[in-house]
CSV table of C-alpha atoms and ligand atoms in Angstrom, one decimal:
chain,number,residue,atom,x,y,z
M,11,MET,CA,0.0,0.0,0.0
M,12,ASN,CA,2.7,2.5,0.9
M,13,GLU,CA,4.7,1.6,-2.2
M,14,LEU,CA,1.6,2.2,-4.3
M,15,LYS,CA,1.0,5.5,-2.6
M,16,SER,CA,4.5,6.8,-3.2
M,17,LEU,CA,4.2,5.8,-6.9
M,18,TYR,CA,1.0,7.9,-7.1
M,19,GLU,CA,2.6,10.7,-5.2
M,20,GLN,CA,5.5,10.8,-7.7
M,21,TYR,CA,3.8,10.1,-11.0
M,22,VAL,CA,0.0,10.9,-10.9
M,23,VAL,CA,-1.4,14.4,-10.9
M,24,PRO,CA,-2.9,14.8,-7.5
M,25,THR,CA,-6.5,15.8,-8.5
M,26,TYR,CA,-8.1,13.2,-6.2
M,27,GLY,CA,-8.1,12.9,-2.5
M,28,ARG,CA,-8.0,9.1,-2.7
M,29,PHE,CA,-9.2,6.7,0.0
M,30,ASP,CA,-6.5,4.5,1.7
M,31,VAL,CA,-7.7,1.4,-0.2
M,32,ALA,CA,-6.2,-0.5,-3.2
M,33,PHE,CA,-8.4,-3.2,-4.7
M,34,GLU,CA,-6.9,-6.2,-6.3
M,35,ARG,CA,-10.0,-8.1,-7.6
M,36,GLY,CA,-13.7,-8.3,-7.5
M,37,ALA,CA,-16.7,-10.6,-8.0
M,38,GLY,CA,-20.3,-9.5,-8.2
M,39,SER,CA,-20.8,-6.9,-5.4
M,40,GLN,CA,-17.7,-7.9,-3.5
M,41,LEU,CA,-14.1,-6.5,-3.7
M,42,TRP,CA,-10.8,-7.7,-2.2
M,43,ASP,CA,-7.9,-5.5,-1.3
M,44,PHE,CA,-4.2,-6.5,-1.5
M,45,ASP,CA,-4.3,-7.9,2.0
M,46,GLY,CA,-7.2,-10.2,1.1
M,47,LYS,CA,-9.7,-8.2,3.1
M,48,ARG,CA,-13.2,-8.6,1.6
M,49,TYR,CA,-15.5,-5.6,1.2
M,50,VAL,CA,-19.2,-5.4,0.2
M,51,ASP,CA,-19.4,-2.9,-2.7
M,52,MET,CA,-22.4,-0.5,-2.7
M,53,GLY,CA,-20.7,1.9,-5.1
M,54,CYS,CA,-19.9,-0.2,-8.1
M,55,GLY,CA,-17.3,2.3,-9.3
M,56,ILE,CA,-19.5,5.4,-9.1
M,57,ALA,CA,-22.7,3.7,-10.4
M,58,VAL,CA,-20.6,2.2,-13.2
M,59,CYS,CA,-20.2,-1.6,-12.8
M,60,SER,CA,-23.8,-2.2,-13.5
M,61,LEU,CA,-23.4,-6.0,-13.4
M,62,GLY,CA,-20.9,-6.0,-10.6
M,63,HIS,CA,-17.3,-7.0,-10.9
M,64,ALA,CA,-15.8,-9.7,-13.2
M,65,HIS,CA,-19.2,-10.9,-14.6
M,66,PRO,CA,-18.3,-14.1,-16.5
M,67,GLU,CA,-20.6,-13.3,-19.5
M,68,LEU,CA,-19.2,-9.8,-19.8
M,69,SER,CA,-15.6,-11.0,-19.7
M,70,ASP,CA,-16.5,-13.5,-22.4
M,71,ALA,CA,-18.2,-10.9,-24.6
M,72,LEU,CA,-15.3,-8.6,-24.2
M,73,SER,CA,-12.7,-11.2,-25.0
M,74,ALA,CA,-14.7,-12.6,-27.9
M,75,GLN,CA,-15.0,-9.1,-29.4
M,76,ALA,CA,-11.3,-8.3,-28.7
M,77,ARG,CA,-10.4,-11.4,-30.7
M,78,LYS,CA,-12.6,-10.2,-33.6
M,79,LEU,CA,-12.2,-6.4,-33.9
M,80,VAL,CA,-11.3,-3.8,-31.3
M,81,HIS,CA,-11.3,-0.6,-33.2
M,82,VAL,CA,-11.5,0.8,-36.7
M,83,SER,CA,-12.8,4.5,-36.1
M,84,ASN,CA,-16.0,6.2,-37.2
M,85,LEU,CA,-14.9,6.4,-40.8
M,86,TYR,CA,-16.5,3.0,-41.3
M,87,TYR,CA,-19.6,1.0,-40.4
M,88,THR,CA,-19.4,-1.5,-37.6
M,89,GLU,CA,-21.9,-4.1,-36.5
M,90,PRO,CA,-21.6,-3.6,-32.7
M,91,GLN,CA,-22.3,0.1,-32.9
M,92,ALA,CA,-25.4,-0.4,-35.1
M,93,THR,CA,-26.7,-3.1,-32.8
M,94,LEU,CA,-26.3,-1.0,-29.7
M,95,ALA,CA,-27.8,2.1,-31.3
M,96,LYS,CA,-30.9,0.1,-32.1
M,97,GLN,CA,-31.1,-1.4,-28.6
M,98,LEU,CA,-30.9,2.1,-27.0
M,99,VAL,CA,-33.4,3.7,-29.4
M,100,ASP,CA,-35.8,0.8,-28.7
M,101,LEU,CA,-35.5,1.5,-25.0
M,102,THR,CA,-35.7,5.3,-25.2
M,103,GLY,CA,-38.0,6.2,-28.1
M,104,VAL,CA,-37.9,7.0,-31.8
M,105,GLY,CA,-34.7,8.9,-32.4
M,106,LYS,CA,-30.9,8.4,-32.9
M,107,MET,CA,-27.8,7.8,-30.9
M,108,PHE,CA,-24.3,9.3,-30.9
M,109,PHE,CA,-21.5,7.5,-29.2
M,110,CYS,CA,-18.6,8.9,-27.2
M,111,ASN,CA,-16.5,7.9,-24.2
M,112,SER,CA,-17.7,9.6,-21.0
M,113,GLY,CA,-20.5,11.5,-19.3
M,114,ALA,CA,-18.9,14.9,-19.7
M,115,GLU,CA,-18.4,14.2,-23.4
M,116,ALA,CA,-22.0,13.1,-23.8
M,117,ASN,CA,-23.2,16.3,-22.2
M,118,GLU,CA,-20.9,18.3,-24.6
M,119,GLY,CA,-22.9,16.8,-27.4
M,120,LEU,CA,-26.1,18.1,-25.8
M,121,TYR,CA,-24.7,21.6,-25.5
M,122,LYS,CA,-23.7,21.5,-29.1
M,123,LEU,CA,-27.1,20.2,-30.2
M,124,ALA,CA,-28.7,23.1,-28.3
M,125,ARG,CA,-26.4,25.7,-29.9
M,126,ARG,CA,-27.1,24.2,-33.3
M,127,PHE,CA,-30.8,24.3,-32.6
M,128,GLY,CA,-30.7,28.0,-31.6
M,129,HIS,CA,-28.1,29.1,-34.1
M,130,GLU,CA,-30.4,30.7,-36.7
M,131,SER,CA,-32.4,32.5,-34.1
M,132,GLY,CA,-29.3,33.7,-32.2
M,133,ARG,CA,-30.1,31.7,-29.1
M,134,PHE,CA,-27.5,29.8,-27.1
M,135,GLU,CA,-28.2,30.0,-23.4
M,136,ILE,CA,-28.9,26.8,-21.4
M,137,ILE,CA,-30.6,26.9,-18.0
M,138,THR,CA,-29.3,24.3,-15.5
M,139,ALA,CA,-30.0,23.7,-11.8
M,140,HIS,CA,-28.3,24.5,-8.6
M,141,ASN,CA,-26.5,21.5,-7.1
M,142,SER,CA,-26.4,19.8,-10.5
M,143,PHE,CA,-23.3,18.0,-11.8
M,144,HIS,CA,-22.6,17.7,-15.5
M,145,GLY,CA,-18.9,16.8,-15.8
M,146,ARG,CA,-15.4,18.4,-15.7
M,147,THR,CA,-14.9,19.8,-19.1
M,148,MET,CA,-14.9,23.6,-19.6
M,149,ALA,CA,-18.6,23.6,-20.7
M,150,GLY,CA,-19.3,20.9,-18.1
M,151,ILE,CA,-18.2,23.1,-15.2
M,152,ALA,CA,-20.0,26.0,-16.7
M,153,ALA,CA,-23.2,23.9,-16.7
M,154,THR,CA,-22.7,22.5,-13.3
M,155,GLY,CA,-24.5,24.3,-10.5
M,156,GLN,CA,-21.7,23.9,-7.9
M,157,GLU,CA,-19.2,26.7,-7.3
M,158,LYS,CA,-16.5,24.3,-6.1
M,159,VAL,CA,-15.9,22.8,-9.6
M,160,LYS,CA,-15.3,26.3,-11.2
M,161,ILE,CA,-12.9,27.8,-8.6
M,162,GLY,CA,-9.6,28.6,-10.3
M,163,PHE,CA,-10.7,27.9,-13.8
M,164,GLY,CA,-12.2,31.2,-14.9
M,165,PRO,CA,-13.3,32.8,-17.0
M,166,VAL,CA,-16.2,30.4,-16.9
M,167,MET,CA,-17.6,29.6,-20.4
M,168,GLU,CA,-20.6,31.8,-21.2
M,169,GLY,CA,-24.1,30.6,-22.1
M,170,PHE,CA,-25.2,28.8,-18.9
M,171,THR,CA,-27.3,30.1,-16.1
M,172,GLN,CA,-28.4,28.3,-12.9
M,173,VAL,CA,-31.6,28.3,-11.0
M,174,PRO,CA,-32.9,26.3,-7.9
M,175,PHE,CA,-33.8,22.7,-8.7
M,176,ASN,CA,-37.5,21.6,-8.6
M,177,ASP,CA,-38.6,25.2,-8.8
M,178,LEU,CA,-40.5,25.8,-12.0
M,179,GLU,CA,-41.1,29.5,-11.3
M,180,ALA,CA,-37.3,30.1,-11.1
M,181,VAL,CA,-36.9,28.5,-14.6
M,182,GLU,CA,-39.7,30.7,-16.0
M,183,LYS,CA,-38.0,33.8,-14.5
M,184,ALA,CA,-34.7,32.9,-16.0
M,185,LEU,CA,-36.1,32.8,-19.5
M,186,SER,CA,-34.3,35.4,-21.8
M,187,PRO,CA,-34.3,36.0,-25.6
M,188,ALA,CA,-31.1,34.0,-25.6
M,189,THR,CA,-32.5,30.9,-23.9
M,190,VAL,CA,-32.4,27.8,-26.1
M,191,ALA,CA,-32.6,24.8,-23.6
M,192,VAL,CA,-33.2,23.6,-20.1
M,193,MET,CA,-31.0,20.8,-18.8
M,194,ILE,CA,-31.5,18.8,-15.6
M,195,GLU,CA,-30.7,15.4,-14.0
M,196,GLY,CA,-33.8,13.4,-13.3
M,197,VAL,CA,-32.3,12.5,-10.0
M,198,GLN,CA,-29.4,14.8,-8.9
M,199,GLY,CA,-26.5,12.4,-8.1
M,200,GLU,CA,-23.4,14.3,-7.0
M,201,GLY,CA,-25.7,17.0,-5.5
M,202,GLY,CA,-26.8,14.4,-2.9
M,203,ILE,CA,-29.5,12.2,-4.5
M,204,THR,CA,-32.4,14.6,-5.1
M,205,PRO,CA,-35.2,13.3,-7.4
M,206,ALA,CA,-37.1,15.8,-9.6
M,207,THR,CA,-40.8,16.0,-8.8
M,208,SER,CA,-43.4,14.9,-11.3
M,209,GLU,CA,-44.8,18.5,-11.4
M,210,TYR,CA,-41.4,19.8,-12.2
M,211,LEU,CA,-40.8,17.4,-15.1
M,212,LEU,CA,-44.3,17.9,-16.6
M,213,GLY,CA,-44.0,21.7,-16.1
M,214,LEU,CA,-40.6,21.8,-17.8
M,215,ARG,CA,-41.9,19.9,-20.7
M,216,LYS,CA,-44.7,22.3,-21.2
M,217,PHE,CA,-42.5,25.4,-20.6
M,218,CYS,CA,-40.0,24.1,-23.2
M,219,ASP,CA,-42.8,23.4,-25.7
M,220,VAL,CA,-44.4,26.9,-25.3
M,221,ASN,CA,-41.0,28.7,-25.6
M,222,ASN,CA,-39.5,26.5,-28.3
M,223,LEU,CA,-36.7,25.3,-26.1
M,224,LEU,CA,-35.0,21.9,-25.9
M,225,LEU,CA,-35.5,19.8,-22.8
M,226,LEU,CA,-32.2,18.0,-22.2
M,227,MET,CA,-31.7,15.4,-19.5
M,228,ASP,CA,-28.4,14.3,-18.0
M,229,ALA,CA,-29.1,10.6,-17.2
M,230,VAL,CA,-25.4,9.7,-16.8
M,231,GLN,CA,-25.9,8.6,-13.2
M,232,CYS,CA,-29.7,8.2,-12.8
M,233,GLY,CA,-30.4,6.4,-16.1
M,234,PHE,CA,-29.7,2.8,-17.1
M,235,PHE,CA,-32.4,1.1,-15.0
M,236,ARG,CA,-30.9,2.4,-11.8
M,237,THR,CA,-34.2,3.8,-10.5
M,238,GLY,CA,-36.1,0.6,-11.5
M,239,ASN,CA,-36.9,1.8,-15.0
M,240,TRP,CA,-34.8,2.5,-18.1
M,241,GLN,CA,-35.0,6.3,-17.4
M,242,SER,CA,-35.6,8.1,-14.1
M,243,TYR,CA,-38.6,10.0,-15.5
M,244,GLN,CA,-40.4,6.6,-16.0
M,245,THR,CA,-40.0,6.0,-12.3
M,246,ILE,CA,-41.0,9.6,-11.2
M,247,LEU,CA,-44.0,10.0,-13.5
M,248,SER,CA,-47.2,7.9,-13.3
M,249,ARG,CA,-48.0,5.5,-16.2
M,250,ASP,CA,-50.4,8.0,-17.7
M,251,GLU,CA,-48.1,11.0,-17.2
M,252,VAL,CA,-45.2,9.4,-18.8
M,253,LYS,CA,-47.2,9.1,-22.1
M,254,SER,CA,-47.1,12.8,-22.5
M,255,PHE,CA,-43.5,13.3,-21.4
M,256,GLN,CA,-40.3,12.9,-23.4
M,257,PRO,CA,-37.1,14.9,-23.3
M,258,ASP,CA,-35.6,16.1,-26.6
M,259,ALA,CA,-32.2,14.6,-25.8
M,260,ILE,CA,-30.7,12.4,-23.1
M,261,SER,CA,-27.0,11.8,-22.2
M,262,MET,CA,-25.8,8.5,-20.9
M,263,ALA,CA,-22.5,7.0,-19.6
M,264,LYS,CA,-21.5,5.4,-16.3
M,265,SER,CA,-23.6,2.1,-16.0
M,266,LEU,CA,-23.9,1.9,-19.8
M,267,GLY,CA,-20.5,0.1,-20.2
M,268,GLY,CA,-20.4,-1.7,-16.9
M,269,GLY,CA,-16.8,-0.5,-16.4
M,270,PHE,CA,-15.8,-0.2,-20.0
M,271,PRO,CA,-15.6,3.5,-20.9
M,272,ILE,CA,-18.5,4.5,-23.1
M,273,GLY,CA,-20.8,7.5,-23.3
M,274,SER,CA,-23.8,8.2,-25.6
M,275,PHE,CA,-26.6,10.6,-26.2
M,276,TRP,CA,-30.0,10.1,-27.7
M,277,ILE,CA,-31.8,12.7,-29.7
M,278,THR,CA,-35.5,12.6,-30.5
M,279,GLU,CA,-36.4,12.0,-34.1
M,280,LYS,CA,-37.5,15.6,-34.7
M,281,HIS,CA,-34.0,16.9,-34.0
M,282,ALA,CA,-31.9,13.8,-34.7
M,283,ASP,CA,-30.4,15.2,-38.0
M,284,LEU,CA,-29.4,18.7,-36.6
M,285,LEU,CA,-25.9,17.4,-36.1
M,286,GLY,CA,-25.1,16.7,-39.7
M,287,PRO,CA,-21.9,15.3,-41.3
M,288,GLY,CA,-18.8,17.1,-40.1
M,289,SER,CA,-20.5,18.8,-37.2
M,290,HIS,CA,-19.4,16.6,-34.4
M,291,GLY,CA,-17.0,13.7,-33.9
M,292,THR,CA,-14.8,11.5,-31.9
M,293,THR,CA,-11.9,9.0,-32.6
M,294,PHE,CA,-12.9,6.4,-30.1
M,295,GLY,CA,-16.6,6.8,-29.7
M,296,GLY,CA,-18.7,3.8,-30.5
M,297,THR,CA,-15.7,1.5,-30.8
M,298,PRO,CA,-16.7,-2.2,-31.3
M,299,LEU,CA,-15.3,-3.3,-28.0
M,300,ALA,CA,-17.3,-0.8,-25.9
M,301,CYS,CA,-20.5,-1.4,-27.9
M,302,ALA,CA,-20.2,-5.2,-27.6
M,303,MET,CA,-19.9,-4.8,-23.9
M,304,ALA,CA,-22.9,-2.4,-23.6
M,305,SER,CA,-25.0,-4.6,-25.8
M,306,LYS,CA,-24.3,-7.6,-23.7
M,307,ILE,CA,-25.3,-5.8,-20.5
M,308,ILE,CA,-28.6,-4.7,-21.9
M,309,GLU,CA,-29.3,-8.2,-23.1
M,310,ILE,CA,-28.5,-9.6,-19.6
M,311,VAL,CA,-30.5,-6.8,-17.8
M,312,GLU,CA,-33.6,-7.7,-19.9
M,313,ARG,CA,-33.1,-11.4,-19.7
M,314,ASP,CA,-32.7,-11.4,-15.9
M,315,ASN,CA,-35.2,-8.6,-15.2
M,316,LEU,CA,-32.7,-6.6,-13.4
M,317,ALA,CA,-34.9,-3.5,-13.5
M,318,GLY,CA,-37.2,-5.6,-11.3
M,319,ASN,CA,-34.3,-6.5,-9.1
M,320,ALA,CA,-33.4,-2.8,-8.8
M,321,VAL,CA,-36.9,-2.1,-7.5
M,322,ALA,CA,-36.9,-5.1,-5.1
M,323,MET,CA,-33.3,-4.5,-3.7
M,324,GLY,CA,-33.9,-0.8,-3.7
M,325,SER,CA,-36.9,-1.0,-1.4
M,326,LEU,CA,-35.2,-3.6,0.8
M,327,LEU,CA,-32.3,-1.2,1.3
M,328,LYS,CA,-34.4,2.0,1.7
M,329,ASP,CA,-36.9,0.4,4.1
M,330,GLU,CA,-34.1,-0.9,6.3
M,331,LEU,CA,-32.1,2.4,6.1
M,332,ASN,CA,-35.3,4.2,7.2
M,333,VAL,CA,-35.5,1.8,10.2
M,334,ILE,CA,-31.8,2.6,11.1
M,335,ALA,CA,-32.5,6.3,10.6
M,336,GLU,CA,-35.5,6.2,13.0
M,337,ALA,CA,-33.5,4.3,15.6
M,338,HIS,CA,-30.6,6.8,15.4
M,339,PRO,CA,-32.0,10.3,14.5
M,340,ASN,CA,-28.9,11.8,16.1
M,341,VAL,CA,-26.7,10.3,13.3
M,342,ILE,CA,-29.0,10.2,10.3
M,343,ASN,CA,-31.1,13.1,9.2
M,344,THR,CA,-32.9,11.6,6.2
M,345,VAL,CA,-32.9,8.8,3.6
M,346,ARG,CA,-34.0,9.5,0.1
M,347,GLY,CA,-33.7,8.2,-3.4
M,348,LEU,CA,-35.3,5.9,-6.0
M,349,GLY,CA,-34.4,2.2,-6.7
M,350,LEU,CA,-30.7,1.6,-6.4
M,351,MET,CA,-29.8,5.3,-6.1
M,352,ILE,CA,-30.1,6.0,-2.4
M,353,GLY,CA,-28.7,8.9,-0.3
M,354,VAL,CA,-28.3,8.9,3.4
M,355,GLU,CA,-28.0,12.4,4.8
M,356,LEU,CA,-26.0,12.6,8.0
M,357,GLN,CA,-26.5,15.0,10.9
M,358,ASN,CA,-24.1,17.9,11.1
M,359,ASP,CA,-23.1,17.3,14.7
M,360,ILE,CA,-22.1,13.7,15.0
M,361,PRO,CA,-19.6,13.9,18.0
M,362,ASP,CA,-17.1,11.4,16.4
M,363,PHE,CA,-16.7,13.7,13.4
M,364,GLN,CA,-16.3,17.0,15.2
M,365,ASN,CA,-12.5,16.7,15.8
M,366,SER,CA,-11.6,17.0,12.1
M,367,GLU,CA,-12.1,19.5,9.3
M,368,THR,CA,-12.8,16.5,6.9
M,369,PRO,CA,-16.4,16.5,5.8
M,370,ALA,CA,-18.7,14.1,7.7
M,371,SER,CA,-19.4,12.2,4.4
M,372,ILE,CA,-15.7,11.4,3.9
M,373,GLN,CA,-15.2,10.5,7.6
M,374,MET,CA,-18.2,8.2,7.4
M,375,VAL,CA,-17.0,6.5,4.2
M,376,ASN,CA,-13.6,5.9,5.9
M,377,LYS,CA,-15.2,4.4,8.9
M,378,LEU,CA,-17.3,2.1,6.7
M,379,HIS,CA,-14.1,1.0,4.9
M,380,ASP,CA,-12.7,-0.1,8.2
M,381,ALA,CA,-15.9,-2.2,8.6
M,382,CYS,CA,-15.5,-3.5,5.0
M,383,LEU,CA,-18.4,-1.6,3.3
M,384,ILE,CA,-17.9,0.6,0.2
M,385,LEU,CA,-20.2,3.6,-0.1
M,386,ILE,CA,-19.7,6.8,-2.1
M,387,PRO,CA,-19.8,10.3,-0.6
M,388,ALA,CA,-21.8,13.2,-2.1
M,389,GLY,CA,-21.0,16.7,-0.9
M,390,THR,CA,-20.2,17.2,2.7
M,391,ASN,CA,-22.9,15.2,4.5
M,392,VAL,CA,-24.4,12.5,2.2
M,393,VAL,CA,-23.3,9.0,1.6
M,394,ARG,CA,-24.7,7.1,-1.4
M,395,PHE,CA,-25.7,3.5,-2.1
M,396,LEU,CA,-25.2,3.0,-5.9
M,397,PRO,CA,-24.8,-0.8,-6.1
M,398,ALA,CA,-24.8,-3.1,-9.1
M,399,LEU,CA,-28.2,-3.8,-10.7
M,400,ASN,CA,-27.7,-7.5,-10.0
M,401,LEU,CA,-27.2,-7.0,-6.3
M,402,THR,CA,-28.2,-10.1,-4.3
M,403,GLN,CA,-30.3,-10.1,-1.2
M,404,ALA,CA,-27.4,-11.6,0.7
M,405,ASP,CA,-25.0,-8.8,-0.3
M,406,ALA,CA,-27.7,-6.2,0.4
M,407,GLU,CA,-28.3,-7.6,3.9
M,408,GLU,CA,-24.5,-7.8,4.7
M,409,ALA,CA,-24.1,-4.2,3.7
M,410,LEU,CA,-27.1,-3.1,5.8
M,411,GLY,CA,-25.7,-5.0,8.8
M,412,ILE,CA,-22.4,-3.2,8.6
M,413,PHE,CA,-24.1,0.1,8.1
M,414,ARG,CA,-26.4,-0.5,11.0
M,415,ASP,CA,-23.5,-1.4,13.4
M,416,THR,CA,-21.5,1.6,12.3
M,417,VAL,CA,-24.4,4.0,12.8
M,418,ALA,CA,-25.2,2.4,16.2
M,419,GLU,CA,-21.6,2.9,17.3
M,420,LEU,CA,-21.6,6.5,16.2
M,421,ALA,CA,-24.9,7.0,18.0
M,422,GLY,CA,-23.6,5.4,21.2
M,423,LYS,CA,-20.9,8.1,21.5
M,424,LYS,CA,-23.5,10.9,21.7
W,508,PLP,C1,-20.5,11.3,-13.5
W,508,PLP,C2,-21.4,12.3,-14.1
W,508,PLP,C3,-21.1,13.1,-15.2
W,508,PLP,C4,-19.7,13.1,-15.8
W,508,PLP,O1,-19.3,11.8,-16.3
W,508,PLP,P1,-17.8,11.5,-16.6
W,508,PLP,O2,-17.9,10.1,-17.3
W,508,PLP,O3,-17.1,11.5,-15.4
W,508,PLP,O4,-17.3,12.5,-17.6
W,508,PLP,C5,-22.0,13.9,-15.8
W,508,PLP,N1,-23.3,14.0,-15.3
W,508,PLP,C6,-23.6,13.3,-14.2
W,508,PLP,C7,-25.1,13.4,-13.7
W,508,PLP,C8,-22.8,12.4,-13.6
W,508,PLP,O5,-23.1,11.7,-12.5
């Protein structure tokens, strides 16, 4: 561990405050470090390893494709890209896909789509939400509604404005002659697991229609069956409401590749040809290896009804977390989320965490590492459960047991 740390110190740009853990291997929702210590993984990357670690069918799909064709570029047609595009359109709605390599890059495509859409009428401004997260590129940090990602990187790119989340009136007030789009996450992830309300989604759709704006959704974290449906709006809206709701474009990444880097965005049919030949591109995007992996994951999710598993395991986790929260209100403030995207908001005055400047979320995650549970922090006081879609009941219960004991220990010291 110390050897590894000193290599990082010497050779890796120190943008991350890494946790003191180095993993050697994984299987399903379990990880092992170099000392052979076993952890239950409720983070799966950061909502990335959608089928857990070292899934045998994914390893097979990856190596079979690697033996056939890894990469040829987007100058040519490839079968895996076409197959995946059709699968994603079948899931999302009539429209078309563009493939890239990450979430920030997928969002870049949405900004460019919006600017193309508004070009002739001189419109370019995109309204986004406070506490949102849209990635670390220059436009990504301009779109993101959190000051901390922008500090030291000014001037911030123009053309973005932020308003409070779930506040329709604030969006209406922000409308200017330059406005061309509204972009939100269906469930804010990095912001601390905050779902959009159904009124907000339906209101935004209507507002965008009336004012000829694009409604863009960043589904990089909350999409891909995580909330129990393909997209979060299908979970938030009722069966009837969802019939009259569709975004104009959706960005995807994280869980899409199950750990293999891939990003993508979907554009509804009406606007799908706005980005014509030469207008956008990428060397690696849609490479056969990534697409074969993503295709296989979708096939397995559908075959094994993992959306149903996300609902079942999500409610098991959330119900029990609520029981733990009720038993220890001096440690846990609230539990919120949808499906397998759950945030636990900690209290601000947990005695154990008062002796350090380190945010409570980070101290909690460290404490859970000692107890062999992996969670992901969000902001200063939220820890997230973002497990694999194929999470088993046994792994969920083991995670809950560790979490319960840790919270009880923290409560005991009050
Ligand atoms: C992680 C994330 C991104 C950025 O994705 P990268 O692959 O890190 O570029 C964008 N939007 C949301 C909602 C995310 O959670």
